[in-house]
Amino acid sequence: MTNTFVRVGFTAAVAAALFVAVGTPTVAQEKGLTIKDIMKAGHGGTDPLLKQVIFAAKDGKWDAAVAAAKSLDSNAALLHKATPSKGGADSWEKLGGAYHKNTSALLAAAEKKNADGVKTSAGAIQGSCKACHTAHKGK
């Protein structure tokens, strides 16, 4: 039980730090936020931002959906400016740009209270994982 609270608290702290850092990408770099940190806040753990948007929209909790979508979209902007450990710059630009475009579409759908738009955009985001990870995730 305590571990769950610690993980949720850590994830929330990372998400909050990313949200604050949005206006100035250099703050994210100074705080040592990595691509992994950004992706974990958006898609990992027990309560990632994308999951928050999907479930909030499904439940008609549009303020919560918009807040999580804003954080996810802001993080996508930071992610897009990062340099991956693997893969070429052209591929990162293309795939990172597509990811950010999809998170922006998700935010727009949430702001319009468009459940179908949220579902479509979330599906596009989830469908983009393999291509990007194949090209850029590595050790």
PDB file of N, CA and C in Angstrom, residues 21-103:
ATOM      1  N   ALA A  21       7.856  23.010 -16.283  1.00  0.00           N
ATOM      2  CA  ALA A  21       9.003  23.235 -17.146  1.00  0.00           C
ATOM      3  C   ALA A  21       8.636  23.556 -18.588  1.00  0.00           C
ATOM      4  N   VAL A  22       7.370  23.438 -18.935  1.00  0.00           N
ATOM      5  CA  VAL A  22       6.949  23.584 -20.317  1.00  0.00           C
ATOM      6  C   VAL A  22       7.375  24.900 -20.956  1.00  0.00           C
ATOM      7  N   GLY A  23       7.216  26.002 -20.259  1.00  0.00           N
ATOM      8  CA  GLY A  23       7.524  27.298 -20.845  1.00  0.00           C
ATOM      9  C   GLY A  23       8.987  27.463 -21.209  1.00  0.00           C
ATOM     10  N   THR A  24       9.869  26.785 -20.510  1.00  0.00           N
ATOM     11  CA  THR A  24      11.289  26.900 -20.761  1.00  0.00           C
ATOM     12  C   THR A  24      11.942  25.523 -20.776  1.00  0.00           C
ATOM     13  N   PRO A  25      12.164  24.963 -21.957  1.00  0.00           N
ATOM     14  CA  PRO A  25      12.749  23.624 -22.048  1.00  0.00           C
ATOM     15  C   PRO A  25      14.077  23.491 -21.308  1.00  0.00           C
ATOM     16  N   THR A  26      14.816  24.592 -21.151  1.00  0.00           N
ATOM     17  CA  THR A  26      16.090  24.495 -20.457  1.00  0.00           C
ATOM     18  C   THR A  26      15.899  24.130 -18.990  1.00  0.00           C
ATOM     19  N   VAL A  27      14.767  24.495 -18.386  1.00  0.00           N
ATOM     20  CA  VAL A  27      14.486  24.115 -17.009  1.00  0.00           C
ATOM     21  C   VAL A  27      14.413  22.596 -16.913  1.00  0.00           C
ATOM     22  N   ALA A  28      13.756  21.962 -17.875  1.00  0.00           N
ATOM     23  CA  ALA A  28      13.673  20.496 -17.879  1.00  0.00           C
ATOM     24  C   ALA A  28      15.067  19.890 -17.948  1.00  0.00           C
ATOM     25  N   GLN A  29      15.922  20.460 -18.771  1.00  0.00           N
ATOM     26  CA  GLN A  29      17.281  19.948 -18.894  1.00  0.00           C
ATOM     27  C   GLN A  29      18.050  20.162 -17.591  1.00  0.00           C
ATOM     28  N   GLU A  30      17.895  21.335 -16.975  1.00  0.00           N
ATOM     29  CA  GLU A  30      18.579  21.630 -15.723  1.00  0.00           C
ATOM     30  C   GLU A  30      18.129  20.683 -14.612  1.00  0.00           C
ATOM     31  N   LYS A  31      16.878  20.301 -14.628  1.00  0.00           N
ATOM     32  CA  LYS A  31      16.356  19.395 -13.602  1.00  0.00           C
ATOM     33  C   LYS A  31      16.678  17.940 -13.937  1.00  0.00           C
ATOM     34  N   GLY A  32      17.319  17.703 -15.062  1.00  0.00           N
ATOM     35  CA  GLY A  32      17.726  16.359 -15.427  1.00  0.00           C
ATOM     36  C   GLY A  32      16.606  15.488 -15.966  1.00  0.00           C
ATOM     37  N   LEU A  33      15.521  16.100 -16.463  1.00  0.00           N
ATOM     38  CA  LEU A  33      14.435  15.307 -17.022  1.00  0.00           C
ATOM     39  C   LEU A  33      14.869  14.734 -18.365  1.00  0.00           C
ATOM     40  N   THR A  34      14.666  13.462 -18.509  1.00  0.00           N
ATOM     41  CA  THR A  34      15.093  12.757 -19.709  1.00  0.00           C
ATOM     42  C   THR A  34      13.886  12.359 -20.552  1.00  0.00           C
ATOM     43  N   ILE A  35      14.180  11.836 -21.721  1.00  0.00           N
ATOM     44  CA  ILE A  35      13.115  11.290 -22.568  1.00  0.00           C
ATOM     45  C   ILE A  35      12.352  10.228 -21.775  1.00  0.00           C
ATOM     46  N   LYS A  36      13.083   9.421 -21.050  1.00  0.00           N
ATOM     47  CA  LYS A  36      12.463   8.366 -20.247  1.00  0.00           C
ATOM     48  C   LYS A  36      11.510   8.957 -19.206  1.00  0.00           C
ATOM     49  N   ASP A  37      11.916  10.024 -18.532  1.00  0.00           N
ATOM     50  CA  ASP A  37      11.049  10.671 -17.540  1.00  0.00           C
ATOM     51  C   ASP A  37       9.758  11.173 -18.187  1.00  0.00           C
ATOM     52  N   ILE A  38       9.908  11.810 -19.335  1.00  0.00           N
ATOM     53  CA  ILE A  38       8.761  12.380 -20.033  1.00  0.00           C
ATOM     54  C   ILE A  38       7.811  11.272 -20.481  1.00  0.00           C
ATOM     55  N   MET A  39       8.359  10.206 -21.050  1.00  0.00           N
ATOM     56  CA  MET A  39       7.524   9.106 -21.519  1.00  0.00           C
ATOM     57  C   MET A  39       6.865   8.374 -20.348  1.00  0.00           C
ATOM     58  N   LYS A  40       7.577   8.233 -19.247  1.00  0.00           N
ATOM     59  CA  LYS A  40       6.998   7.556 -18.084  1.00  0.00           C
ATOM     60  C   LYS A  40       5.815   8.350 -17.540  1.00  0.00           C
ATOM     61  N   ALA A  41       5.932   9.654 -17.471  1.00  0.00           N
ATOM     62  CA  ALA A  41       4.827  10.487 -16.990  1.00  0.00           C
ATOM     63  C   ALA A  41       3.616  10.363 -17.914  1.00  0.00           C
ATOM     64  N   GLY A  42       3.867  10.260 -19.200  1.00  0.00           N
ATOM     65  CA  GLY A  42       2.771  10.194 -20.161  1.00  0.00           C
ATOM     66  C   GLY A  42       2.166   8.826 -20.335  1.00  0.00           C
ATOM     67  N   HIS A  43       3.002   7.780 -20.214  1.00  0.00           N
ATOM     68  CA  HIS A  43       2.530   6.456 -20.620  1.00  0.00           C
ATOM     69  C   HIS A  43       2.867   5.322 -19.661  1.00  0.00           C
ATOM     70  N   GLY A  44       3.676   5.562 -18.639  1.00  0.00           N
ATOM     71  CA  GLY A  44       4.104   4.480 -17.749  1.00  0.00           C
ATOM     72  C   GLY A  44       3.446   4.554 -16.392  1.00  0.00           C
ATOM     73  N   GLY A  45       3.795   3.627 -15.553  1.00  0.00           N
ATOM     74  CA  GLY A  45       3.283   3.629 -14.189  1.00  0.00           C
ATOM     75  C   GLY A  45       1.814   3.258 -14.105  1.00  0.00           C
ATOM     76  N   THR A  46       1.227   3.558 -12.967  1.00  0.00           N
ATOM     77  CA  THR A  46      -0.154   3.158 -12.717  1.00  0.00           C
ATOM     78  C   THR A  46      -1.183   4.204 -13.134  1.00  0.00           C
ATOM     79  N   ASP A  47      -0.775   5.453 -13.293  1.00  0.00           N
ATOM     80  CA  ASP A  47      -1.731   6.508 -13.635  1.00  0.00           C
ATOM     81  C   ASP A  47      -1.111   7.515 -14.611  1.00  0.00           C
ATOM     82  N   PRO A  48      -0.729   7.054 -15.797  1.00  0.00           N
ATOM     83  CA  PRO A  48      -0.087   7.963 -16.751  1.00  0.00           C
ATOM     84  C   PRO A  48      -1.072   8.991 -17.311  1.00  0.00           C
ATOM     85  N   LEU A  49      -0.516  10.068 -17.825  1.00  0.00           N
ATOM     86  CA  LEU A  49      -1.342  11.170 -18.320  1.00  0.00           C
ATOM     87  C   LEU A  49      -2.324  10.735 -19.407  1.00  0.00           C
ATOM     88  N   LEU A  50      -1.879   9.920 -20.363  1.00  0.00           N
ATOM     89  CA  LEU A  50      -2.791   9.499 -21.435  1.00  0.00           C
ATOM     90  C   LEU A  50      -3.975   8.732 -20.854  1.00  0.00           C
ATOM     91  N   LYS A  51      -3.721   7.856 -19.926  1.00  0.00           N
ATOM     92  CA  LYS A  51      -4.793   7.091 -19.280  1.00  0.00           C
ATOM     93  C   LYS A  51      -5.744   8.033 -18.532  1.00  0.00           C
ATOM     94  N   GLN A  52      -5.189   9.051 -17.889  1.00  0.00           N
ATOM     95  CA  GLN A  52      -6.020  10.029 -17.181  1.00  0.00           C
ATOM     96  C   GLN A  52      -6.977  10.725 -18.146  1.00  0.00           C
ATOM     97  N   VAL A  53      -6.463  11.119 -19.310  1.00  0.00           N
ATOM     98  CA  VAL A  53      -7.306  11.795 -20.303  1.00  0.00           C
ATOM     99  C   VAL A  53      -8.422  10.859 -20.762  1.00  0.00           C
ATOM    100  N   ILE A  54      -8.049   9.639 -21.122  1.00  0.00           N
ATOM    101  CA  ILE A  54      -9.026   8.678 -21.649  1.00  0.00           C
ATOM    102  C   ILE A  54     -10.150   8.438 -20.645  1.00  0.00           C
ATOM    103  N   PHE A  55      -9.801   8.139 -19.389  1.00  0.00           N
ATOM    104  CA  PHE A  55     -10.824   7.814 -18.391  1.00  0.00           C
ATOM    105  C   PHE A  55     -11.622   9.044 -17.968  1.00  0.00           C
ATOM    106  N   ALA A  56     -10.981  10.200 -17.878  1.00  0.00           N
ATOM    107  CA  ALA A  56     -11.713  11.416 -17.517  1.00  0.00           C
ATOM    108  C   ALA A  56     -12.729  11.758 -18.598  1.00  0.00           C
ATOM    109  N   ALA A  57     -12.335  11.645 -19.857  1.00  0.00           N
ATOM    110  CA  ALA A  57     -13.262  11.923 -20.959  1.00  0.00           C
ATOM    111  C   ALA A  57     -14.412  10.921 -20.959  1.00  0.00           C
ATOM    112  N   LYS A  58     -14.077   9.674 -20.728  1.00  0.00           N
ATOM    113  CA  LYS A  58     -15.093   8.616 -20.695  1.00  0.00           C
ATOM    114  C   LYS A  58     -16.128   8.886 -19.603  1.00  0.00           C
ATOM    115  N   ASP A  59     -15.663   9.449 -18.469  1.00  0.00           N
ATOM    116  CA  ASP A  59     -16.545   9.745 -17.338  1.00  0.00           C
ATOM    117  C   ASP A  59     -17.163  11.146 -17.413  1.00  0.00           C
ATOM    118  N   GLY A  60     -16.857  11.893 -18.485  1.00  0.00           N
ATOM    119  CA  GLY A  60     -17.397  13.238 -18.633  1.00  0.00           C
ATOM    120  C   GLY A  60     -16.758  14.266 -17.714  1.00  0.00           C
ATOM    121  N   LYS A  61     -15.585  13.964 -17.201  1.00  0.00           N
ATOM    122  CA  LYS A  61     -14.854  14.892 -16.318  1.00  0.00           C
ATOM    123  C   LYS A  61     -13.896  15.714 -17.177  1.00  0.00           C
ATOM    124  N   TRP A  62     -14.458  16.662 -17.883  1.00  0.00           N
ATOM    125  CA  TRP A  62     -13.708  17.376 -18.917  1.00  0.00           C
ATOM    126  C   TRP A  62     -12.604  18.265 -18.374  1.00  0.00           C
ATOM    127  N   ASP A  63     -12.786  18.853 -17.208  1.00  0.00           N
ATOM    128  CA  ASP A  63     -11.714  19.682 -16.626  1.00  0.00           C
ATOM    129  C   ASP A  63     -10.476  18.827 -16.352  1.00  0.00           C
ATOM    130  N   ALA A  64     -10.685  17.642 -15.806  1.00  0.00           N
ATOM    131  CA  ALA A  64      -9.568  16.730 -15.538  1.00  0.00           C
ATOM    132  C   ALA A  64      -8.942  16.242 -16.842  1.00  0.00           C
ATOM    133  N   ALA A  65      -9.768  15.973 -17.842  1.00  0.00           N
ATOM    134  CA  ALA A  65      -9.262  15.522 -19.141  1.00  0.00           C
ATOM    135  C   ALA A  65      -8.400  16.601 -19.782  1.00  0.00           C
ATOM    136  N   VAL A  66      -8.860  17.832 -19.732  1.00  0.00           N
ATOM    137  CA  VAL A  66      -8.108  18.946 -20.319  1.00  0.00           C
ATOM    138  C   VAL A  66      -6.790  19.154 -19.575  1.00  0.00           C
ATOM    139  N   ALA A  67      -6.817  19.105 -18.257  1.00  0.00           N
ATOM    140  CA  ALA A  67      -5.588  19.314 -17.472  1.00  0.00           C
ATOM    141  C   ALA A  67      -4.537  18.259 -17.814  1.00  0.00           C
ATOM    142  N   ALA A  68      -4.938  17.000 -17.867  1.00  0.00           N
ATOM    143  CA  ALA A  68      -3.991  15.932 -18.193  1.00  0.00           C
ATOM    144  C   ALA A  68      -3.526  16.044 -19.646  1.00  0.00           C
ATOM    145  N   ALA A  69      -4.434  16.401 -20.549  1.00  0.00           N
ATOM    146  CA  ALA A  69      -4.069  16.549 -21.966  1.00  0.00           C
ATOM    147  C   ALA A  69      -3.087  17.702 -22.161  1.00  0.00           C
ATOM    148  N   LYS A  70      -3.257  18.785 -21.404  1.00  0.00           N
ATOM    149  CA  LYS A  70      -2.314  19.911 -21.479  1.00  0.00           C
ATOM    150  C   LYS A  70      -0.921  19.469 -21.041  1.00  0.00           C
ATOM    151  N   SER A  71      -0.857  18.722 -19.958  1.00  0.00           N
ATOM    152  CA  SER A  71       0.441  18.235 -19.490  1.00  0.00           C
ATOM    153  C   SER A  71       1.079  17.313 -20.517  1.00  0.00           C
ATOM    154  N   LEU A  72       0.295  16.407 -21.073  1.00  0.00           N
ATOM    155  CA  LEU A  72       0.806  15.478 -22.074  1.00  0.00           C
ATOM    156  C   LEU A  72       1.316  16.229 -23.305  1.00  0.00           C
ATOM    157  N   ASP A  73       0.556  17.218 -23.758  1.00  0.00           N
ATOM    158  CA  ASP A  73       0.951  17.991 -24.933  1.00  0.00           C
ATOM    159  C   ASP A  73       2.204  18.818 -24.660  1.00  0.00           C
ATOM    160  N   SER A  74       2.278  19.406 -23.485  1.00  0.00           N
ATOM    161  CA  SER A  74       3.467  20.175 -23.115  1.00  0.00           C
ATOM    162  C   SER A  74       4.700  19.282 -23.058  1.00  0.00           C
ATOM    163  N   ASN A  75       4.515  18.089 -22.507  1.00  0.00           N
ATOM    164  CA  ASN A  75       5.613  17.132 -22.441  1.00  0.00           C
ATOM    165  C   ASN A  75       6.051  16.714 -23.844  1.00  0.00           C
ATOM    166  N   ALA A  76       5.090  16.560 -24.742  1.00  0.00           N
ATOM    167  CA  ALA A  76       5.416  16.184 -26.124  1.00  0.00           C
ATOM    168  C   ALA A  76       6.279  17.257 -26.775  1.00  0.00           C
ATOM    169  N   ALA A  77       6.026  18.518 -26.458  1.00  0.00           N
ATOM    170  CA  ALA A  77       6.849  19.601 -26.990  1.00  0.00           C
ATOM    171  C   ALA A  77       8.282  19.489 -26.473  1.00  0.00           C
ATOM    172  N   LEU A  78       8.428  19.142 -25.189  1.00  0.00           N
ATOM    173  CA  LEU A  78       9.763  18.956 -24.621  1.00  0.00           C
ATOM    174  C   LEU A  78      10.444  17.733 -25.230  1.00  0.00           C
ATOM    175  N   LEU A  79       9.685  16.665 -25.376  1.00  0.00           N
ATOM    176  CA  LEU A  79      10.223  15.422 -25.930  1.00  0.00           C
ATOM    177  C   LEU A  79      10.760  15.663 -27.337  1.00  0.00           C
ATOM    178  N   HIS A  80      10.005  16.395 -28.100  1.00  0.00           N
ATOM    179  CA  HIS A  80      10.359  16.680 -29.484  1.00  0.00           C
ATOM    180  C   HIS A  80      11.683  17.441 -29.590  1.00  0.00           C
ATOM    181  N   LYS A  81      12.021  18.207 -28.556  1.00  0.00           N
ATOM    182  CA  LYS A  81      13.258  18.997 -28.563  1.00  0.00           C
ATOM    183  C   LYS A  81      14.455  18.231 -28.004  1.00  0.00           C
ATOM    184  N   ALA A  82      14.208  17.047 -27.459  1.00  0.00           N
ATOM    185  CA  ALA A  82      15.279  16.235 -26.882  1.00  0.00           C
ATOM    186  C   ALA A  82      16.051  15.499 -27.983  1.00  0.00           C
ATOM    187  N   THR A  83      17.158  14.901 -27.597  1.00  0.00           N
ATOM    188  CA  THR A  83      17.968  14.119 -28.541  1.00  0.00           C
ATOM    189  C   THR A  83      17.980  12.664 -28.087  1.00  0.00           C
ATOM    190  N   PRO A  84      17.468  11.759 -28.920  1.00  0.00           N
ATOM    191  CA  PRO A  84      17.438  10.348 -28.528  1.00  0.00           C
ATOM    192  C   PRO A  84      18.824   9.719 -28.573  1.00  0.00           C
ATOM    193  N   SER A  85      18.975   8.623 -27.842  1.00  0.00           N
ATOM    194  CA  SER A  85      20.270   7.937 -27.803  1.00  0.00           C
ATOM    195  C   SER A  85      20.498   7.079 -29.046  1.00  0.00           C
ATOM    196  N   LYS A  86      19.471   6.870 -29.834  1.00  0.00           N
ATOM    197  CA  LYS A  86      19.554   5.997 -30.995  1.00  0.00           C
ATOM    198  C   LYS A  86      18.723   6.601 -32.122  1.00  0.00           C
ATOM    199  N   GLY A  87      19.151   6.394 -33.355  1.00  0.00           N
ATOM    200  CA  GLY A  87      18.366   6.827 -34.507  1.00  0.00           C
ATOM    201  C   GLY A  87      18.759   8.193 -35.012  1.00  0.00           C
ATOM    202  N   GLY A  88      18.295   8.499 -36.209  1.00  0.00           N
ATOM    203  CA  GLY A  88      18.662   9.742 -36.876  1.00  0.00           C
ATOM    204  C   GLY A  88      17.756  10.918 -36.531  1.00  0.00           C
ATOM    205  N   ALA A  89      18.294  12.097 -36.751  1.00  0.00           N
ATOM    206  CA  ALA A  89      17.575  13.336 -36.456  1.00  0.00           C
ATOM    207  C   ALA A  89      16.335  13.495 -37.332  1.00  0.00           C
ATOM    208  N   ASP A  90      16.420  13.087 -38.597  1.00  0.00           N
ATOM    209  CA  ASP A  90      15.263  13.213 -39.482  1.00  0.00           C
ATOM    210  C   ASP A  90      14.088  12.358 -39.004  1.00  0.00           C
ATOM    211  N   SER A  91      14.401  11.138 -38.583  1.00  0.00           N
ATOM    212  CA  SER A  91      13.360  10.252 -38.072  1.00  0.00           C
ATOM    213  C   SER A  91      12.768  10.803 -36.780  1.00  0.00           C
ATOM    214  N   TRP A  92      13.613  11.306 -35.888  1.00  0.00           N
ATOM    215  CA  TRP A  92      13.136  11.873 -34.629  1.00  0.00           C
ATOM    216  C   TRP A  92      12.228  13.069 -34.892  1.00  0.00           C
ATOM    217  N   GLU A  93      12.634  13.901 -35.840  1.00  0.00           N
ATOM    218  CA  GLU A  93      11.830  15.068 -36.202  1.00  0.00           C
ATOM    219  C   GLU A  93      10.456  14.626 -36.717  1.00  0.00           C
ATOM    220  N   LYS A  94      10.443  13.638 -37.587  1.00  0.00           N
ATOM    221  CA  LYS A  94       9.187  13.158 -38.180  1.00  0.00           C
ATOM    222  C   LYS A  94       8.304  12.487 -37.120  1.00  0.00           C
ATOM    223  N   LEU A  95       8.863  11.533 -36.393  1.00  0.00           N
ATOM    224  CA  LEU A  95       8.069  10.785 -35.422  1.00  0.00           C
ATOM    225  C   LEU A  95       7.700  11.630 -34.203  1.00  0.00           C
ATOM    226  N   GLY A  96       8.652  12.427 -33.721  1.00  0.00           N
ATOM    227  CA  GLY A  96       8.365  13.315 -32.597  1.00  0.00           C
ATOM    228  C   GLY A  96       7.338  14.370 -32.962  1.00  0.00           C
ATOM    229  N   GLY A  97       7.439  14.865 -34.197  1.00  0.00           N
ATOM    230  CA  GLY A  97       6.466  15.842 -34.681  1.00  0.00           C
ATOM    231  C   GLY A  97       5.070  15.239 -34.774  1.00  0.00           C
ATOM    232  N   ALA A  98       4.993  14.001 -35.241  1.00  0.00           N
ATOM    233  CA  ALA A  98       3.700  13.320 -35.340  1.00  0.00           C
ATOM    234  C   ALA A  98       3.111  13.082 -33.947  1.00  0.00           C
ATOM    235  N   TYR A  99       3.962  12.692 -33.012  1.00  0.00           N
ATOM    236  CA  TYR A  99       3.507  12.478 -31.631  1.00  0.00           C
ATOM    237  C   TYR A  99       2.948  13.781 -31.052  1.00  0.00           C
ATOM    238  N   HIS A 100       3.689  14.872 -31.243  1.00  0.00           N
ATOM    239  CA  HIS A 100       3.227  16.163 -30.719  1.00  0.00           C
ATOM    240  C   HIS A 100       1.937  16.597 -31.418  1.00  0.00           C
ATOM    241  N   LYS A 101       1.823  16.356 -32.696  1.00  0.00           N
ATOM    242  CA  LYS A 101       0.593  16.684 -33.431  1.00  0.00           C
ATOM    243  C   LYS A 101      -0.582  15.901 -32.845  1.00  0.00           C
ATOM    244  N   ASN A 102      -0.356  14.639 -32.537  1.00  0.00           N
ATOM    245  CA  ASN A 102      -1.416  13.810 -31.964  1.00  0.00           C
ATOM    246  C   ASN A 102      -1.796  14.244 -30.551  1.00  0.00           C
ATOM    247  N   THR A 103      -0.810  14.644 -29.736  1.00  0.00           N
ATOM    248  CA  THR A 103      -1.142  15.110 -28.386  1.00  0.00           C
ATOM    249  C   THR A 103      -1.887  16.445 -28.450  1.00  0.00           C
TER     250      THR A 103
END
